[in-house]
mmCIF file of C-alpha atoms in Angstrom:
data_model
loop_
_atom_site.group_PDB
_atom_site.id
_atom_site.type_symbol
_atom_site.label_atom_id
_atom_site.label_comp_id
_atom_site.label_asym_id
_atom_site.label_seq_id
_atom_site.Cartn_x
_atom_site.Cartn_y
_atom_site.Cartn_z
ATOM 1 C CA ALA J 494 38.440 114.998 102.601
ATOM 2 C CA SER J 495 39.290 118.133 100.679
ATOM 3 C CA LEU J 496 37.286 120.191 98.248
ATOM 4 C CA ILE J 497 39.365 121.878 95.531
ATOM 5 C CA ILE J 498 37.804 124.882 93.822
ATOM 6 C CA ASN J 499 39.502 126.717 90.962
ATOM 7 C CA ALA J 500 38.275 130.310 90.997
ATOM 8 C CA ASN J 501 38.533 132.754 88.098
ATOM 9 C CA SER J 502 38.323 135.664 90.543
ATOM 10 C CA SER J 503 37.973 136.426 94.242
ATOM 11 C CA PHE J 504 34.528 135.860 95.811
ATOM 12 C CA ASP J 505 32.810 134.494 98.918
ATOM 13 C CA VAL J 506 31.299 131.006 99.092
ATOM 14 C CA SER J 507 29.272 128.989 101.556
ATOM 15 C CA VAL J 508 29.667 125.212 101.684
ATOM 16 C CA GLU J 509 27.107 122.831 103.177
ATOM 17 C CA VAL J 510 27.009 119.028 103.338
ATOM 18 C CA TYR J 511 23.640 117.246 103.051
ATOM 19 C CA SER J 512 22.582 113.620 103.502
ATOM 20 C CA VAL J 513 20.741 111.800 100.714
ATOM 21 C CA THR J 514 17.485 112.642 102.547
ATOM 22 C CA GLY J 515 18.266 116.376 102.385
ATOM 23 C CA GLN J 516 19.235 116.809 106.040
ATOM 24 C CA LEU J 517 21.949 119.419 106.665
ATOM 25 C CA MET J 518 24.851 117.493 108.204
ATOM 26 C CA LEU J 519 27.741 119.980 108.163
ATOM 27 C CA LYS J 520 28.226 123.660 107.420
ATOM 28 C CA PRO J 521 32.022 123.879 107.236
ATOM 29 C CA TYR J 522 32.273 127.251 105.470
ATOM 30 C CA THR J 523 30.089 130.360 105.569
ATOM 31 C CA ASN J 524 31.131 133.400 103.508
ATOM 32 C CA TYR J 525 34.607 131.929 102.994
ATOM 33 C CA ASN J 526 36.742 134.268 100.899
ATOM 34 C CA MET J 527 38.031 132.462 97.817
ATOM 35 C CA ILE J 528 41.116 133.782 96.078
ATOM 36 C CA GLU J 529 41.800 133.628 92.358
ATOM 37 C CA GLY J 530 43.291 130.240 91.459
ATOM 38 C CA ALA J 531 43.158 126.919 93.304
ATOM 39 C CA ASN J 532 41.534 126.879 96.747
ATOM 40 C CA VAL J 533 41.736 123.782 98.967
ATOM 41 C CA LEU J 534 38.961 123.553 101.565
ATOM 42 C CA PRO J 535 39.328 120.670 104.037
ATOM 43 C CA ILE J 536 36.066 119.001 105.054
ATOM 44 C CA ASN J 537 36.114 117.000 108.274
ATOM 45 C CA ALA J 538 34.113 113.867 107.462
ATOM 46 C CA ASN J 539 34.951 112.177 110.792
ATOM 47 C CA GLU J 540 31.489 113.052 112.128
ATOM 48 C CA LEU J 541 29.741 111.463 109.147
ATOM 49 C CA ALA J 542 28.715 107.822 108.822
ATOM 50 C CA ASN J 543 29.689 105.858 105.727
ATOM 51 C CA GLY J 544 27.440 106.756 102.821
ATOM 52 C CA ILE J 545 26.675 109.252 100.073
ATOM 53 C CA TYR J 546 26.431 112.980 100.768
ATOM 54 C CA PHE J 547 25.945 116.065 98.661
ATOM 55 C CA ILE J 548 28.152 119.136 98.947
ATOM 56 C CA SER J 549 26.394 122.388 98.082
ATOM 57 C CA ILE J 550 28.634 125.302 97.076
ATOM 58 C CA ASN J 551 26.930 128.701 96.879
ATOM 59 C CA ASN J 552 28.535 132.009 95.882
ATOM 60 C CA GLY J 553 25.423 134.132 96.382
ATOM 61 C CA THR J 554 24.282 133.964 92.761
ATOM 62 C CA LYS J 555 24.955 130.353 91.781
ATOM 63 C CA THR J 556 24.754 127.032 93.603
ATOM 64 C CA GLU J 557 26.609 123.916 92.492
ATOM 65 C CA THR J 558 26.114 120.504 94.065
ATOM 66 C CA ILE J 559 28.579 117.618 93.936
ATOM 67 C CA LYS J 560 28.455 114.102 95.356
ATOM 68 C CA MET J 561 30.802 112.916 98.122
ATOM 69 C CA VAL J 562 31.197 109.301 99.250
ATOM 70 C CA VAL J 563 32.360 108.643 102.815
ATOM 71 C CA ASN J 564 33.942 105.232 103.285
ATOM 72 C CA LYS J 565 35.981 104.812 106.454
#
């Protein structure tokens, strides 16, 4: 799976993947330097069982959460 983030400017982000119960499952990026424009961040979902997960994207001042469905 890939996460595509369009950035208006350069900044650092941390990305975490949580189960529906709130358990941290993956932490693929910590302080990853985003560049202005489209950024493609691969997320290795091979370790995850089929189901619904939540991806938390934090830039230090704002956190956004999106849903991800794993279906292998």
